[in-house]
Short mmCIF file of C-alpha atoms in Angstrom, two decimals:
data_model
loop_
_atom_site.label_atom_id
_atom_site.label_comp_id
_atom_site.label_asym_id
_atom_site.label_seq_id
_atom_site.Cartn_x
_atom_site.Cartn_y
_atom_site.Cartn_z
CA MET A 1 86.89 42.23 88.61
CA GLU A 2 83.42 40.59 87.79
CA THR A 3 82.20 41.72 84.23
CA PRO A 4 78.76 42.99 83.13
CA GLU A 5 78.00 39.56 81.11
CA THR A 6 79.34 37.91 84.31
CA VAL A 7 76.28 39.43 86.74
CA MET A 8 73.99 39.05 84.18
CA GLU A 9 74.24 35.58 84.71
CA MET A 10 73.58 35.53 88.33
CA PRO A 11 70.84 35.38 90.22
CA GLU A 12 68.75 38.74 90.72
CA THR A 13 69.15 39.00 94.86
CA PRO A 14 72.89 38.59 94.89
CA LEU A 15 73.18 41.01 92.12
CA TYR A 16 71.71 43.60 94.47
CA CYS A 17 71.71 43.07 97.77
CA SER A 18 74.60 44.31 98.70
CA ILE A 19 73.77 47.31 96.64
CA SER A 20 70.58 47.57 98.08
CA ASP A 21 71.87 48.06 101.41
CA SER A 22 74.12 51.29 100.81
CA PRO A 23 72.50 54.38 101.12
CA SER A 24 70.78 55.30 97.92
CA PHE A 25 67.78 57.69 95.86
CA CYS A 26 65.96 58.36 92.53
CA VAL A 27 64.54 61.78 92.10
CA THR A 28 62.53 62.08 89.06
CA LEU A 29 60.55 65.09 87.15
CA LYS A 30 57.45 64.06 85.46
CA LEU A 31 55.50 65.79 82.79
CA GLY A 32 53.66 68.44 84.46
CA GLY A 33 56.36 69.58 87.34
CA ARG A 34 55.44 66.29 89.50
CA THR A 35 58.36 65.41 91.50
CA GLU A 36 58.93 61.80 92.92
CA LYS A 37 61.28 60.84 95.65
CA ILE A 38 62.52 56.99 95.71
CA VAL A 39 65.29 55.95 98.43
CA SER A 40 67.26 52.76 98.79
CA ARG A 41 65.75 50.46 96.12
CA SER A 42 67.47 48.43 93.91
CA PRO A 43 69.41 49.75 90.01
CA GLU A 44 65.98 47.60 88.44
CA HIS A 45 63.83 49.42 90.32
CA TYR A 46 64.80 52.84 89.53
CA LEU A 47 65.22 51.86 86.13
CA LYS A 48 61.37 51.59 85.78
CA ALA A 49 61.02 54.66 87.86
CA VAL A 50 62.65 56.36 85.31
CA VAL A 51 60.84 55.52 82.36
CA ASP A 52 58.12 57.91 82.28
CA ALA A 53 60.30 60.76 83.54
CA SER A 54 61.06 63.86 81.73
CA VAL A 55 64.53 64.51 83.54
CA ALA A 56 66.17 62.14 86.80
CA TRP A 57 68.88 62.17 88.73
CA VAL A 58 69.81 58.44 90.79
CA ASP A 59 72.64 58.45 93.19
CA PHE A 60 74.33 55.02 94.49
CA THR A 61 77.15 54.79 97.59
CA THR A 62 79.70 52.16 97.26
CA LYS A 63 81.75 50.50 99.73
CA GLU A 64 83.73 48.96 96.42
CA LEU A 65 83.54 52.01 93.53
CA GLU A 66 85.57 50.15 90.71
CA GLN A 67 84.34 46.90 91.37
CA GLU A 68 80.30 47.49 92.29
CA ILE A 69 80.08 50.29 89.06
CA GLU A 70 80.57 47.40 86.93
CA ILE A 71 76.91 46.00 88.26
CA ILE A 72 75.44 49.45 88.60
CA GLY A 73 76.29 50.70 85.51
CA PRO A 74 74.82 48.08 83.32
CA ALA A 75 71.86 47.57 85.14
CA MET A 76 71.05 50.96 85.01
CA GLY A 77 70.98 50.55 81.47
CA PHE A 78 74.30 51.60 80.56
CA GLN A 79 76.23 49.26 77.92
CA ARG A 80 78.30 51.41 76.34
CA VAL A 81 80.80 52.70 78.53
CA ASP A 82 83.95 51.21 79.07
CA TYR A 83 84.69 51.65 83.00
CA GLN A 84 88.07 50.91 82.89
CA LYS A 85 88.88 53.32 80.67
CA LEU A 86 86.74 56.03 82.79
CA PHE A 87 88.46 54.92 85.32
CA SER A 88 92.06 55.16 83.70
CA GLY A 89 92.42 59.04 84.00
CA PHE A 90 94.24 61.11 85.93
CA TYR A 91 91.78 62.35 88.98
CA SER A 92 89.15 62.81 85.64
CA SER A 93 87.73 60.91 82.70
CA TYR A 94 85.35 62.18 79.86
CA GLU A 95 84.09 59.76 77.65
CA ASP A 96 81.72 60.73 74.94
CA TYR A 97 79.39 57.68 73.15
CA ASP A 98 77.50 59.46 71.50
CA ASP A 99 74.43 58.38 73.28
CA GLU A 100 76.02 57.21 76.32
CA LEU A 101 78.34 59.74 78.06
CA GLY A 102 80.96 58.71 81.54
CA ILE A 103 82.53 61.36 83.50
CA MET A 104 84.66 61.13 86.40
CA LEU A 105 85.57 63.59 88.56
CA PRO A 106 87.89 64.23 91.43
CA ALA A 107 86.45 65.13 95.20
CA VAL A 108 88.73 65.82 97.71
CA ALA A 109 89.14 64.63 101.23
CA MET A 110 91.53 65.89 103.80
CA THR A 111 93.89 64.11 106.66
CA GLU A 112 96.15 66.07 108.74
CA THR A 113 98.79 65.09 106.72
CA ASP A 114 97.86 64.33 103.14
CA ILE A 115 94.82 64.80 101.03
CA ILE A 116 92.75 61.93 99.92
CA VAL A 117 91.66 61.90 96.25
CA ARG A 118 88.36 60.05 95.33
CA PRO A 119 86.55 59.86 92.11
CA ILE A 120 83.08 60.64 91.52
CA ILE A 121 81.50 58.59 88.63
CA ILE A 122 78.26 60.59 86.32
CA LEU A 123 76.67 58.24 83.53
CA ILE A 124 74.15 60.54 81.31
CA LYS A 125 71.50 58.24 79.11
CA GLY A 126 68.71 59.96 77.82
CA ASN A 127 66.35 61.22 80.55
CA THR A 128 68.69 60.27 83.09
CA ILE A 129 71.80 61.24 85.52
CA VAL A 130 73.69 58.58 87.36
CA THR A 131 76.34 59.66 90.38
CA VAL A 132 78.40 56.59 91.76
CA HIS A 133 80.46 57.70 94.39
CA ASN A 134 82.51 56.24 97.47
CA GLU A 135 80.87 56.01 100.72
CA ASP A 136 83.23 58.52 102.72
CA ILE A 137 82.36 61.02 99.95
CA ASN A 138 79.06 62.87 101.01
CA ARG A 139 79.34 66.04 99.26
CA LEU A 140 76.12 65.72 96.91
CA LEU A 141 73.88 65.37 100.66
CA LYS A 142 72.87 68.89 100.32
CA PHE A 143 72.33 69.14 96.88
CA SER A 144 69.83 66.07 97.36
CA ARG A 145 67.53 67.30 100.13
CA TYR A 146 66.68 70.20 97.96
CA ALA A 147 66.98 67.76 94.50
CA GLN A 148 62.82 67.92 94.57
CA PRO A 149 62.25 72.14 94.58
CA PHE A 150 65.37 72.17 91.96
CA LEU A 151 63.79 69.91 89.79
CA LYS A 152 60.50 71.49 90.10
CA LYS A 153 61.74 74.44 88.30
CA LEU A 154 63.44 72.47 85.22
CA ASN A 155 61.75 72.65 82.16
CA ALA A 156 60.05 69.36 81.81
CA ASP A 157 59.77 69.38 77.73
CA ASN A 158 63.24 70.31 76.92
CA THR A 159 65.43 67.32 78.44
CA PRO A 160 69.00 68.51 77.29
CA ASP A 161 68.80 71.82 78.83
CA SER A 162 67.29 69.96 82.10
CA ILE A 163 69.91 67.61 82.21
CA THR A 164 72.50 70.03 81.74
CA LEU A 165 71.50 72.16 84.75
CA VAL A 166 71.15 69.05 87.04
CA LEU A 167 74.85 68.07 85.89
CA GLU A 168 76.07 71.96 86.31
CA ARG A 169 74.72 71.77 89.73
CA ILE A 170 76.22 68.80 90.59
CA ILE A 171 79.38 69.59 89.56
CA ASP A 172 79.26 72.84 91.06
CA GLU A 173 78.52 71.34 94.31
CA ASN A 174 81.39 69.08 93.90
CA ASN A 175 83.75 72.33 93.42
CA ASP A 176 82.28 74.06 96.37
CA ARG A 177 83.92 71.39 98.94
CA ASN A 178 86.52 70.93 96.85
CA PHE A 179 87.25 74.70 97.54
CA GLU A 180 86.63 74.39 101.15
CA PHE A 181 89.87 72.59 101.32
CA LEU A 182 92.57 75.74 100.40
CA ARG A 183 91.45 76.80 103.59
CA GLY A 184 92.29 74.40 105.52
CA ILE A 185 95.67 74.29 103.31
CA GLU A 186 96.43 78.12 104.06
CA ALA A 187 95.60 77.74 107.72
CA HIS A 188 98.05 75.13 107.65
CA GLY A 189 100.55 77.37 105.77
CA ASP A 190 100.36 80.01 108.27
CA SER A 191 100.92 78.02 111.15
CA ILE A 192 103.94 77.39 109.30
CA SER A 193 105.07 80.63 108.40
CA LYS A 194 104.64 81.53 112.48
CA ALA A 195 107.15 78.67 113.10
CA LEU A 196 109.62 80.38 110.66
CA ILE A 197 109.97 83.26 113.27
CA GLU A 198 110.48 81.54 116.58
CA GLU A 199 114.06 81.87 118.17
CA LYS A 200 114.16 78.02 118.90
CA ILE A 201 113.52 76.10 115.62
CA GLY A 202 113.51 72.61 114.77
CA ARG A 203 115.01 73.16 111.22
CA GLN A 204 114.41 69.71 109.82
CA GLN A 205 110.65 69.19 111.16
CA ILE A 206 109.78 72.58 109.49
CA ALA A 207 111.38 71.72 106.14
CA ARG A 208 109.93 68.79 106.61
CA ASP A 209 106.26 70.17 106.91
CA ILE A 210 106.86 72.44 104.20
CA TYR A 211 107.98 69.77 101.85
CA ASN A 212 104.70 68.11 103.44
CA MET A 213 102.76 71.36 101.89
CA LYS A 214 104.08 71.85 98.62
CA HIS A 215 102.99 67.74 97.88
CA ILE A 216 99.53 68.14 99.48
CA LEU A 217 99.22 71.36 96.77
CA ILE A 218 100.50 70.05 94.14
CA ASN A 219 98.15 66.96 94.36
CA TYR A 220 95.43 70.03 95.08
CA LEU A 221 96.72 71.79 91.92
CA ASN A 222 96.04 68.02 89.79
CA VAL A 223 92.64 68.17 91.44
CA LEU A 224 92.15 71.76 90.46
CA TRP A 225 93.07 71.26 86.77
CA ALA A 226 91.40 67.75 86.05
CA THR A 227 88.21 69.39 86.93
CA LYS A 228 88.69 72.15 84.64
CA ASP A 229 89.49 69.56 81.79
CA VAL A 230 85.98 68.29 82.18
CA THR A 231 84.34 71.42 82.32
CA GLU A 232 86.01 72.81 79.46
CA SER A 233 85.16 69.41 77.52
CA LEU A 234 81.34 70.10 78.39
CA ARG A 235 81.49 73.45 77.39
CA TYR A 236 83.17 72.52 73.82
CA GLY A 237 82.93 68.77 73.48
CA ASP A 238 79.66 68.61 71.47
CA SER A 239 78.12 65.89 73.30
CA ASP A 240 74.13 65.23 72.10
CA LEU A 241 73.53 64.74 75.71
CA ILE A 242 74.75 68.65 76.41
CA THR A 243 72.59 71.48 75.75
CA ASP A 244 73.36 73.66 72.67
CA ASP A 245 72.13 76.67 74.48
CA GLU A 246 74.34 79.41 74.78
CA HIS A 247 73.15 80.46 78.16
CA LEU A 248 73.61 77.43 79.75
CA LEU A 249 76.79 76.93 78.27
CA GLY A 250 78.15 80.31 80.05
CA ARG A 251 77.62 78.72 83.17
CA ILE A 252 79.84 76.33 83.14
CA GLY A 253 82.08 78.61 81.53
CA ILE A 254 81.81 80.23 85.03
CA LEU A 255 82.52 77.14 86.74
CA SER A 256 85.42 77.13 85.01
CA ASN A 257 86.51 80.35 85.90
CA ASN A 258 85.96 80.03 89.04
CA LEU A 259 88.45 77.02 89.04
CA ASP A 260 91.01 79.18 87.20
CA ARG A 261 90.64 81.56 90.23
CA HIS A 262 91.51 78.85 92.93
CA ILE A 263 94.19 77.44 90.95
CA GLU A 264 95.81 80.82 90.95
CA LEU A 265 94.73 81.00 94.74
CA SER A 266 96.73 77.56 94.98
CA GLU A 267 99.52 78.84 92.79
CA GLN A 268 100.12 81.91 94.69
CA MET A 269 100.23 79.18 98.34
CA SER A 270 103.03 77.08 96.56
CA ASN A 271 104.86 80.42 95.79
CA VAL A 272 104.78 81.73 99.76
CA LEU A 273 105.50 77.80 100.74
CA ALA A 274 108.61 78.18 97.73
CA SER A 275 109.56 81.46 99.97
CA GLY A 276 109.39 79.79 102.93
CA LEU A 277 111.89 76.88 101.61
CA GLU A 278 114.46 79.86 100.94
CA VAL A 279 114.31 81.44 104.11
CA MET A 280 114.89 77.85 105.69
CA GLN A 281 118.15 77.71 103.23
CA SER A 282 118.73 80.87 104.53
CA ILE A 283 118.06 80.53 108.21
CA TYR A 284 120.58 77.35 107.46
CA ASN A 285 123.33 79.27 105.91
CA ASN A 286 123.32 81.77 108.83
CA GLN A 287 123.23 78.95 111.92
CA LEU A 288 126.41 77.10 109.31
CA GLN A 289 128.63 80.76 108.95
CA SER A 290 127.68 81.19 113.09
CA LEU A 291 128.88 78.05 113.79
CA ASN A 292 132.11 78.69 111.17
CA ASN A 293 133.15 81.86 112.90
CA ARG A 294 133.09 80.54 115.83
CA PHE A 295 135.17 77.82 114.73
CA ALA A 296 137.50 80.65 113.51
CA LEU A 297 137.51 82.16 116.98
CA VAL A 298 138.64 78.91 118.96
CA THR A 299 141.42 78.60 116.38
CA ALA A 300 142.40 82.57 117.06
CA TYR A 301 142.56 81.49 120.45
CA LEU A 302 144.39 78.25 120.35
CA THR A 303 146.74 80.31 117.55
CA VAL A 304 148.00 83.28 120.58
CA LEU A 305 147.93 80.26 122.84
CA GLY A 306 150.05 78.02 120.78
CA THR A 307 152.54 80.73 119.64
CA ALA A 308 152.96 82.06 123.09
CA PHE A 309 154.19 78.79 124.43
CA LEU A 310 156.26 78.43 121.95
CA VAL A 311 159.21 80.55 122.01
CA PRO A 312 159.87 80.21 125.61
CA ASN A 313 159.28 76.46 125.06
CA THR A 314 161.94 76.68 121.89
CA ILE A 315 164.03 78.22 124.31
CA ALA A 316 163.83 76.06 126.91
CA THR A 317 164.47 73.28 124.50
CA ILE A 318 168.15 74.36 123.27
CA VAL A 319 169.11 75.03 127.12
CA GLY A 320 167.84 71.60 128.15
CA SER A 321 169.85 70.00 125.17
CA GLY A 322 173.16 70.48 126.54
CA VAL A 323 174.51 73.29 124.00
CA MET A 324 175.10 75.87 127.02
CA GLY A 325 177.30 73.30 128.74
CA GLY A 326 174.23 72.85 131.42
CA THR A 327 175.10 76.33 133.10
CA MET A 328 171.99 78.05 131.04
CA GLY A 329 169.66 77.40 133.80
CA GLU A 330 171.84 78.66 136.56
CA GLN A 331 171.93 82.36 135.39
CA TRP A 332 169.52 85.07 137.32
CA TRP A 333 168.09 86.31 133.87
CA TYR A 334 167.34 83.09 132.63
CA ILE A 335 163.74 82.47 133.93
CA PRO A 336 163.32 86.45 133.08
CA LEU A 337 163.70 85.58 130.24
CA LEU A 338 161.50 83.29 129.47
CA GLY A 339 159.06 85.00 131.26
CA ILE A 340 159.46 87.93 128.62
CA SER A 341 159.77 86.10 125.50
CA THR A 342 156.32 84.55 126.53
CA ILE A 343 154.54 88.21 127.12
CA VAL A 344 156.63 89.22 123.94
CA ALA A 345 155.27 86.41 121.87
CA THR A 346 151.22 86.19 123.22
CA LEU A 347 151.16 90.53 122.56
CA SER A 348 153.15 89.74 119.01
CA SER A 349 149.98 86.56 118.60
CA PHE A 350 147.16 88.65 119.80
CA LEU A 351 147.93 91.69 117.62
CA TRP A 352 148.44 89.54 114.45
CA VAL A 353 145.19 88.18 115.26
CA LEU A 354 143.52 91.31 115.93
CA TYR A 355 144.52 92.74 112.27
CA VAL A 356 143.81 89.68 110.22
CA TRP A 357 140.06 89.53 111.59
CA LYS A 358 139.95 93.31 110.89
CA ARG A 359 141.10 92.94 107.55
CA ARG A 360 138.42 90.60 107.09
CA LYS A 361 135.53 92.45 108.33
CA ASP A 362 136.27 95.04 106.17
CA ASP A 363 136.43 92.64 103.02
CA LEU A 364 132.84 91.37 103.84
#
């Protein structure tokens, strides 16, 4: 990875060529309430545009965030932020350097089988707030469309308040998009619940789906908790770049309360999926019990048949051994004896099996 020092030694054109090709814009609020918007320029051009602005928001879209932030940050005047430390946080980071502030927020993108978490880097210094994110994260696009009207409503004479309001709006936009994916998780969970009541259920597939949903929910909850950590740090961190106005800090508190509600909803969904796993375990146990009952029934039938043929087979074996002098087979009552013994043995074993099964049902 290139360091800022080696980057500054490169020619100006190679430094910005890849960044200029990527979508970017700068919205500024001048004294007097006038706003301007510049698009697809180099960081050096944006840096010149924000000098005489009261408040400025610059957004960069990158292909390789961790590499390009090392170029964009110093180019926009951020010299104290430790970017490697910023990326080392678990989904989020909050690094306060007095006159510079670095924040990493998690942004969620969802696939059919999992969620992908992308970082959004927010850098604040003086009158400028810079956001940098990957090109597959477009959640700030909506806010960028009405950023100029939004900046016009700000107080151009109070930079900390204005910066705080812009930051609060960016975090709110990111949260709203993250919250949308909870609906998709709930819809997927509902489809799993529906599959549980099907008569012919693929037990292994359903169990795998429930596990995947639990895995997604755990990652989603981690995203919400990480975002809440950032909002709490902004609310109680006493950063010099953030306003001290209690009313504006209360707006950040509202963001934290919204996160709490969605955390509760996600935990409830996790409990529902845990109940689904219990249902799967009950279904599996019932299937095993049913299979055991069938084996027991087959064993009972085999016991009856084995006992029924054991008695006449024993008689025939004794007669055939020559103990009776070989004359037993010539007696007229020999064949009836075998038949009667077979019938008596069959009835006896059958009645015994019925007795055992009845006692078993009574015990249950």
